[in-house]
Amino acid sequence: MGEVSSVQMLFPEVVVGYVVVLDHGAPTKRKGVYRQPEGDELLPIYARFKDGLAALARRRPPLWAQGLVEAHWVLEIDTRKRPLLQNPQETARAGEAFLDLLVGALRQREPLLFLGQGQ
């Protein structure tokens, strides 16, 4: 969150979004030893992480607190399986919504950037 706060202090008009890739097949480290996860054991950890991202992704007027971001997009993969990307259609929809939200926020903050584009 430090990089977001630093950018927002210098340039409060900047629109920020996080794109995160979560690998359900990523090795985990416990007691100094790496091991492959079994089944869906990372689901609760990733659910908490996604809840935290959602809590941070609400930078809109009047809530302009530094460290908040406008949006987030989570891509979930599993390197143990093929295809890697889980829920590709939902992931694509979420990605489009993510970009639409960022562009919408930018249009509100910097309308002059969009002059002559049919707004």
Tab-separated table of N, CA and C in Angstrom:
chain	number	residue	atom	x	y	z
A	1	MET	N	0.818	-1.191	0.000
A	1	MET	CA	0.000	0.000	0.000
A	1	MET	C	0.863	1.256	0.000
A	2	GLY	N	2.124	1.100	0.347
A	2	GLY	CA	3.006	2.256	0.395
A	2	GLY	C	3.138	2.954	-0.935
A	3	GLU	N	3.259	2.185	-2.009
A	3	GLU	CA	3.423	2.810	-3.327
A	3	GLU	C	2.175	3.579	-3.721
A	4	VAL	N	0.995	3.081	-3.355
A	4	VAL	CA	-0.248	3.782	-3.673
A	4	VAL	C	-0.312	5.093	-2.913
A	5	SER	N	-0.010	5.067	-1.635
A	5	SER	CA	-0.044	6.288	-0.831
A	5	SER	C	0.942	7.312	-1.352
A	6	SER	N	2.126	6.874	-1.734
A	6	SER	CA	3.131	7.805	-2.248
A	6	SER	C	2.656	8.483	-3.525
A	7	VAL	N	2.100	7.716	-4.442
A	7	VAL	CA	1.598	8.287	-5.698
A	7	VAL	C	0.454	9.243	-5.411
A	8	GLN	N	-0.456	8.848	-4.541
A	8	GLN	CA	-1.619	9.682	-4.260
A	8	GLN	C	-1.245	10.979	-3.548
A	9	MET	N	-0.187	10.966	-2.753
A	9	MET	CA	0.258	12.200	-2.097
A	9	MET	C	0.770	13.192	-3.132
A	10	LEU	N	1.509	12.697	-4.120
A	10	LEU	CA	2.073	13.575	-5.140
A	10	LEU	C	1.056	13.961	-6.205
A	11	PHE	N	0.202	13.011	-6.581
A	11	PHE	CA	-0.751	13.211	-7.672
A	11	PHE	C	-2.126	12.661	-7.268
A	12	PRO	N	-2.897	13.417	-6.497
A	12	PRO	CA	-4.178	12.901	-5.999
A	12	PRO	C	-5.180	12.557	-7.096
A	13	GLU	N	-4.977	13.096	-8.293
A	13	GLU	CA	-5.910	12.822	-9.389
A	13	GLU	C	-5.666	11.474	-10.057
A	14	VAL	N	-4.580	10.811	-9.724
A	14	VAL	CA	-4.243	9.533	-10.344
A	14	VAL	C	-5.270	8.475	-9.968
A	15	VAL	N	-5.629	7.658	-10.948
A	15	VAL	CA	-6.550	6.547	-10.751
A	15	VAL	C	-5.714	5.274	-10.621
A	16	VAL	N	-5.982	4.498	-9.575
A	16	VAL	CA	-5.160	3.322	-9.290
A	16	VAL	C	-6.032	2.077	-9.179
A	17	GLY	N	-5.566	1.009	-9.804
A	17	GLY	CA	-6.229	-0.286	-9.672
A	17	GLY	C	-5.196	-1.369	-9.481
A	18	TYR	N	-5.577	-2.412	-8.781
A	18	TYR	CA	-4.687	-3.554	-8.569
A	18	TYR	C	-5.166	-4.737	-9.386
A	19	VAL	N	-4.237	-5.379	-10.062
A	19	VAL	CA	-4.498	-6.660	-10.721
A	19	VAL	C	-3.672	-7.690	-9.963
A	20	VAL	N	-4.354	-8.740	-9.499
A	20	VAL	CA	-3.708	-9.749	-8.668
A	20	VAL	C	-3.938	-11.122	-9.283
A	21	VAL	N	-2.878	-11.929	-9.328
A	21	VAL	CA	-2.989	-13.314	-9.787
A	21	VAL	C	-2.810	-14.211	-8.568
A	22	LEU	N	-3.813	-15.034	-8.315
A	22	LEU	CA	-3.754	-15.988	-7.212
A	22	LEU	C	-3.641	-17.391	-7.791
A	23	ASP	N	-2.599	-18.097	-7.393
A	23	ASP	CA	-2.358	-19.450	-7.889
A	23	ASP	C	-2.755	-20.462	-6.820
A	24	HIS	N	-3.811	-21.202	-7.092
A	24	HIS	CA	-4.282	-22.213	-6.141
A	24	HIS	C	-3.338	-23.416	-6.077
A	25	GLY	N	-2.395	-23.483	-6.985
A	25	GLY	CA	-1.421	-24.573	-6.979
A	25	GLY	C	-0.044	-24.138	-6.512
A	26	ALA	N	0.060	-22.917	-6.013
A	26	ALA	CA	1.355	-22.391	-5.580
A	26	ALA	C	1.864	-23.140	-4.351
A	27	PRO	N	3.138	-23.494	-4.347
A	27	PRO	CA	3.696	-24.141	-3.154
A	27	PRO	C	3.587	-23.222	-1.942
A	28	THR	N	3.313	-23.798	-0.804
A	28	THR	CA	3.249	-23.041	0.436
A	28	THR	C	4.445	-23.406	1.299
A	29	LYS	N	4.836	-22.470	2.135
A	29	LYS	CA	5.992	-22.696	3.000
A	29	LYS	C	5.519	-22.761	4.440
A	30	ARG	N	5.776	-23.879	5.062
A	30	ARG	CA	5.449	-24.057	6.472
A	30	ARG	C	6.630	-24.700	7.157
A	31	LYS	N	6.997	-24.082	8.265
A	31	LYS	CA	8.138	-24.565	9.048
A	31	LYS	C	9.387	-24.720	8.173
A	32	GLY	N	9.564	-23.756	7.267
A	32	GLY	CA	10.755	-23.734	6.430
A	32	GLY	C	10.761	-24.715	5.279
A	33	VAL	N	9.654	-25.420	5.070
A	33	VAL	CA	9.592	-26.436	4.010
A	33	VAL	C	8.485	-26.068	3.024
A	34	TYR	N	8.821	-26.101	1.737
A	34	TYR	CA	7.829	-25.868	0.706
A	34	TYR	C	7.115	-27.167	0.375
A	35	ARG	N	5.796	-27.060	0.159
A	35	ARG	CA	5.028	-28.229	-0.257
A	35	ARG	C	3.866	-27.782	-1.133
A	36	GLN	N	3.399	-28.669	-1.975
A	36	GLN	CA	2.260	-28.400	-2.838
A	36	GLN	C	0.979	-28.420	-2.008
A	37	PRO	N	0.062	-27.506	-2.267
A	37	PRO	CA	-1.207	-27.533	-1.542
A	37	PRO	C	-2.036	-28.738	-1.971
A	38	GLU	N	-2.847	-29.197	-1.062
A	38	GLU	CA	-3.722	-30.328	-1.358
A	38	GLU	C	-5.141	-29.821	-1.539
A	39	GLY	N	-5.763	-30.211	-2.639
A	39	GLY	CA	-7.148	-29.816	-2.896
A	39	GLY	C	-7.307	-28.308	-2.934
A	40	ASP	N	-8.303	-27.826	-2.198
A	40	ASP	CA	-8.613	-26.395	-2.176
A	40	ASP	C	-8.224	-25.744	-0.856
A	41	GLU	N	-7.132	-26.173	-0.263
A	41	GLU	CA	-6.762	-25.660	1.059
A	41	GLU	C	-6.444	-24.175	1.074
A	42	LEU	N	-6.120	-23.594	-0.080
A	42	LEU	CA	-5.819	-22.161	-0.114
A	42	LEU	C	-7.070	-21.293	-0.240
A	43	LEU	N	-8.228	-21.902	-0.463
A	43	LEU	CA	-9.465	-21.126	-0.618
A	43	LEU	C	-9.730	-20.168	0.541
A	44	PRO	N	-9.659	-20.595	1.805
A	44	PRO	CA	-9.940	-19.645	2.901
A	44	PRO	C	-8.942	-18.488	2.956
A	45	ILE	N	-7.689	-18.770	2.691
A	45	ILE	CA	-6.660	-17.718	2.713
A	45	ILE	C	-6.923	-16.719	1.596
A	46	TYR	N	-7.196	-17.226	0.399
A	46	TYR	CA	-7.462	-16.352	-0.739
A	46	TYR	C	-8.766	-15.589	-0.558
A	47	ALA	N	-9.760	-16.189	0.076
A	47	ALA	CA	-11.022	-15.488	0.331
A	47	ALA	C	-10.790	-14.286	1.246
A	48	ARG	N	-9.985	-14.458	2.300
A	48	ARG	CA	-9.663	-13.338	3.189
A	48	ARG	C	-8.905	-12.246	2.441
A	49	PHE	N	-7.965	-12.662	1.591
A	49	PHE	CA	-7.188	-11.706	0.816
A	49	PHE	C	-8.104	-10.912	-0.117
A	50	LYS	N	-9.030	-11.590	-0.796
A	50	LYS	CA	-9.949	-10.908	-1.706
A	50	LYS	C	-10.889	-9.978	-0.942
A	51	ASP	N	-11.302	-10.368	0.259
A	51	ASP	CA	-12.116	-9.472	1.085
A	51	ASP	C	-11.338	-8.207	1.439
A	52	GLY	N	-10.064	-8.367	1.753
A	52	GLY	CA	-9.218	-7.211	2.052
A	52	GLY	C	-9.069	-6.296	0.847
A	53	LEU	N	-8.886	-6.885	-0.339
A	53	LEU	CA	-8.798	-6.072	-1.556
A	53	LEU	C	-10.095	-5.298	-1.792
A	54	ALA	N	-11.219	-5.968	-1.606
A	54	ALA	CA	-12.508	-5.305	-1.809
A	54	ALA	C	-12.665	-4.132	-0.843
A	55	ALA	N	-12.173	-4.289	0.373
A	55	ALA	CA	-12.254	-3.204	1.357
A	55	ALA	C	-11.385	-2.016	0.948
A	56	LEU	N	-10.287	-2.272	0.271
A	56	LEU	CA	-9.395	-1.196	-0.179
A	56	LEU	C	-9.870	-0.539	-1.470
A	57	ALA	N	-10.658	-1.252	-2.255
A	57	ALA	CA	-11.060	-0.771	-3.583
A	57	ALA	C	-12.369	0.010	-3.508
A	58	ARG	N	-12.321	1.114	-2.817
A	58	ARG	CA	-13.519	1.957	-2.711
A	58	ARG	C	-13.167	3.431	-2.618
A	59	ARG	N	-12.175	3.821	-3.349
A	59	ARG	CA	-11.759	5.230	-3.365
A	59	ARG	C	-12.675	6.017	-4.298
A	60	ARG	N	-13.657	6.650	-3.704
A	60	ARG	CA	-14.616	7.473	-4.419
A	60	ARG	C	-15.005	8.630	-3.498
A	61	PRO	N	-15.457	9.728	-4.075
A	61	PRO	CA	-15.874	10.822	-3.203
A	61	PRO	C	-17.016	10.377	-2.308
A	62	PRO	N	-17.026	10.746	-1.065
A	62	PRO	CA	-16.088	11.609	-0.344
A	62	PRO	C	-14.949	10.834	0.313
A	63	LEU	N	-14.846	9.551	0.058
A	63	LEU	CA	-13.814	8.722	0.694
A	63	LEU	C	-12.538	8.747	-0.150
A	64	TRP	N	-11.652	9.685	0.141
A	64	TRP	CA	-10.420	9.869	-0.631
A	64	TRP	C	-9.186	9.452	0.162
A	65	ALA	N	-9.335	8.606	1.141
A	65	ALA	CA	-8.204	8.248	2.007
A	65	ALA	C	-7.046	7.682	1.182
A	66	GLN	N	-5.854	8.121	1.552
A	66	GLN	CA	-4.667	7.600	0.869
A	66	GLN	C	-4.519	6.115	1.179
A	67	GLY	N	-4.104	5.364	0.171
A	67	GLY	CA	-3.939	3.928	0.326
A	67	GLY	C	-5.104	3.143	-0.236
A	68	LEU	N	-6.241	3.819	-0.445
A	68	LEU	CA	-7.365	3.155	-1.096
A	68	LEU	C	-7.145	3.188	-2.607
A	69	VAL	N	-7.735	2.251	-3.312
A	69	VAL	CA	-7.647	2.205	-4.770
A	69	VAL	C	-9.063	2.224	-5.338
A	70	GLU	N	-9.151	2.545	-6.617
A	70	GLU	CA	-10.467	2.624	-7.251
A	70	GLU	C	-11.058	1.236	-7.523
A	71	ALA	N	-10.223	0.287	-7.891
A	71	ALA	CA	-10.746	-1.025	-8.290
A	71	ALA	C	-9.672	-2.096	-8.159
A	72	HIS	N	-10.126	-3.339	-8.207
A	72	HIS	CA	-9.197	-4.465	-8.234
A	72	HIS	C	-9.764	-5.552	-9.139
A	73	TRP	N	-8.854	-6.381	-9.639
A	73	TRP	CA	-9.238	-7.488	-10.520
A	73	TRP	C	-8.403	-8.680	-10.094
A	74	VAL	N	-9.068	-9.752	-9.747
A	74	VAL	CA	-8.379	-10.964	-9.295
A	74	VAL	C	-8.497	-12.027	-10.379
A	75	LEU	N	-7.349	-12.517	-10.829
A	75	LEU	CA	-7.302	-13.629	-11.769
A	75	LEU	C	-6.872	-14.853	-10.976
A	76	GLU	N	-7.695	-15.873	-10.984
A	76	GLU	CA	-7.370	-17.084	-10.228
A	76	GLU	C	-6.962	-18.182	-11.193
A	77	ILE	N	-5.774	-18.727	-10.928
A	77	ILE	CA	-5.259	-19.811	-11.746
A	77	ILE	C	-4.945	-20.998	-10.842
A	78	ASP	N	-4.711	-22.130	-11.479
A	78	ASP	CA	-4.254	-23.307	-10.747
A	78	ASP	C	-3.216	-23.986	-11.625
A	79	THR	N	-1.957	-23.839	-11.244
A	79	THR	CA	-0.866	-24.377	-12.052
A	79	THR	C	-0.806	-25.899	-12.022
A	80	ARG	N	-1.670	-26.522	-11.253
A	80	ARG	CA	-1.724	-27.981	-11.227
A	80	ARG	C	-2.654	-28.521	-12.305
A	81	LYS	N	-3.426	-27.633	-12.942
A	81	LYS	CA	-4.462	-28.065	-13.876
A	81	LYS	C	-4.319	-27.362	-15.219
A	82	ARG	N	-5.000	-27.888	-16.208
A	82	ARG	CA	-5.120	-27.255	-17.517
A	82	ARG	C	-6.594	-27.158	-17.833
A	83	PRO	N	-7.104	-26.064	-18.318
A	83	PRO	CA	-6.414	-24.786	-18.489
A	83	PRO	C	-6.111	-24.143	-17.135
A	84	LEU	N	-5.119	-23.279	-17.143
A	84	LEU	CA	-4.680	-22.641	-15.898
A	84	LEU	C	-5.734	-21.722	-15.297
A	85	LEU	N	-6.368	-20.921	-16.139
A	85	LEU	CA	-7.301	-19.901	-15.670
A	85	LEU	C	-8.605	-20.539	-15.211
A	86	GLN	N	-8.983	-20.239	-13.989
A	86	GLN	CA	-10.254	-20.711	-13.460
A	86	GLN	C	-11.340	-19.708	-13.835
A	87	ASN	N	-12.509	-20.176	-14.144
A	87	ASN	CA	-13.661	-19.322	-14.478
A	87	ASN	C	-13.320	-18.261	-15.520
A	88	PRO	N	-12.897	-18.662	-16.724
A	88	PRO	CA	-12.450	-17.671	-17.714
A	88	PRO	C	-13.508	-16.629	-18.092
A	89	GLN	N	-14.765	-17.029	-18.223
A	89	GLN	CA	-15.784	-16.054	-18.618
A	89	GLN	C	-16.026	-15.023	-17.512
A	90	GLU	N	-16.116	-15.488	-16.285
A	90	GLU	CA	-16.306	-14.566	-15.159
A	90	GLU	C	-15.082	-13.668	-14.992
A	91	THR	N	-13.906	-14.227	-15.198
A	91	THR	CA	-12.675	-13.440	-15.089
A	91	THR	C	-12.650	-12.346	-16.151
A	92	ALA	N	-13.072	-12.675	-17.366
A	92	ALA	CA	-13.118	-11.679	-18.443
A	92	ALA	C	-14.136	-10.585	-18.123
A	93	ARG	N	-15.306	-10.978	-17.622
A	93	ARG	CA	-16.323	-9.978	-17.241
A	93	ARG	C	-15.793	-9.062	-16.136
A	94	ALA	N	-15.140	-9.658	-15.148
A	94	ALA	CA	-14.582	-8.863	-14.053
A	94	ALA	C	-13.496	-7.918	-14.573
A	95	GLY	N	-12.701	-8.377	-15.531
A	95	GLY	CA	-11.662	-7.526	-16.113
A	95	GLY	C	-12.249	-6.342	-16.860
A	96	GLU	N	-13.324	-6.575	-17.600
A	96	GLU	CA	-13.979	-5.479	-18.310
A	96	GLU	C	-14.569	-4.476	-17.317
A	97	ALA	N	-15.187	-4.986	-16.258
A	97	ALA	CA	-15.750	-4.093	-15.235
A	97	ALA	C	-14.643	-3.289	-14.555
A	98	PHE	N	-13.512	-3.929	-14.290
A	98	PHE	CA	-12.350	-3.275	-13.684
A	98	PHE	C	-11.890	-2.101	-14.558
A	99	LEU	N	-11.687	-2.370	-15.844
A	99	LEU	CA	-11.223	-1.315	-16.748
A	99	LEU	C	-12.274	-0.223	-16.918
A	100	ASP	N	-13.550	-0.608	-17.018
A	100	ASP	CA	-14.615	0.396	-17.132
A	100	ASP	C	-14.636	1.310	-15.914
A	101	LEU	N	-14.467	0.741	-14.727
A	101	LEU	CA	-14.473	1.537	-13.505
A	101	LEU	C	-13.289	2.504	-13.483
A	102	LEU	N	-12.110	2.025	-13.875
A	102	LEU	CA	-10.939	2.904	-13.892
A	102	LEU	C	-11.109	4.039	-14.903
A	103	VAL	N	-11.584	3.712	-16.096
A	103	VAL	CA	-11.779	4.744	-17.110
A	103	VAL	C	-12.866	5.722	-16.668
A	104	GLY	N	-13.927	5.225	-16.054
A	104	GLY	CA	-14.986	6.100	-15.545
A	104	GLY	C	-14.465	7.059	-14.490
A	105	ALA	N	-13.649	6.550	-13.579
A	105	ALA	CA	-13.067	7.412	-12.544
A	105	ALA	C	-12.151	8.459	-13.167
A	106	LEU	N	-11.395	8.059	-14.181
A	106	LEU	CA	-10.506	8.997	-14.855
A	106	LEU	C	-11.314	10.053	-15.609
A	107	ARG	N	-12.401	9.646	-16.237
A	107	ARG	CA	-13.274	10.610	-16.932
A	107	ARG	C	-13.809	11.664	-15.960
A	108	GLN	N	-14.164	11.237	-14.748
A	108	GLN	CA	-14.680	12.182	-13.755
A	108	GLN	C	-13.596	13.135	-13.280
A	109	ARG	N	-12.394	12.602	-13.069
A	109	ARG	CA	-11.317	13.410	-12.502
A	109	ARG	C	-10.611	14.277	-13.518
A	110	GLU	N	-10.489	13.764	-14.730
A	110	GLU	CA	-9.733	14.473	-15.778
A	110	GLU	C	-10.537	14.514	-17.076
A	111	PRO	N	-11.668	15.203	-17.094
A	111	PRO	CA	-12.523	15.197	-18.284
A	111	PRO	C	-11.855	15.761	-19.526
A	112	LEU	N	-10.878	16.640	-19.356
A	112	LEU	CA	-10.208	17.225	-20.519
A	112	LEU	C	-9.443	16.182	-21.331
A	113	LEU	N	-9.083	15.087	-20.708
A	113	LEU	CA	-8.390	14.018	-21.436
A	113	LEU	C	-9.288	13.381	-22.492
A	114	PHE	N	-10.598	13.529	-22.331
A	114	PHE	CA	-11.536	12.835	-23.194
A	114	PHE	C	-12.275	13.765	-24.155
A	115	LEU	N	-11.833	15.002	-24.252
A	115	LEU	CA	-12.463	15.940	-25.175
A	115	LEU	C	-12.351	15.423	-26.591
A	116	GLY	N	-13.421	15.564	-27.337
A	116	GLY	CA	-13.394	15.164	-28.734
A	116	GLY	C	-13.524	13.652	-28.930
A	117	GLN	N	-13.859	12.910	-27.893
A	117	GLN	CA	-14.001	11.452	-28.007
A	117	GLN	C	-15.444	11.024	-27.812
A	118	GLY	N	-16.368	11.932	-27.955
A	118	GLY	CA	-17.775	11.583	-27.840
A	118	GLY	C	-18.238	11.313	-26.429
A	119	GLN	N	-17.375	11.449	-25.463
A	119	GLN	CA	-17.652	11.239	-24.045
A	119	GLN	C	-18.883	10.410	-23.890
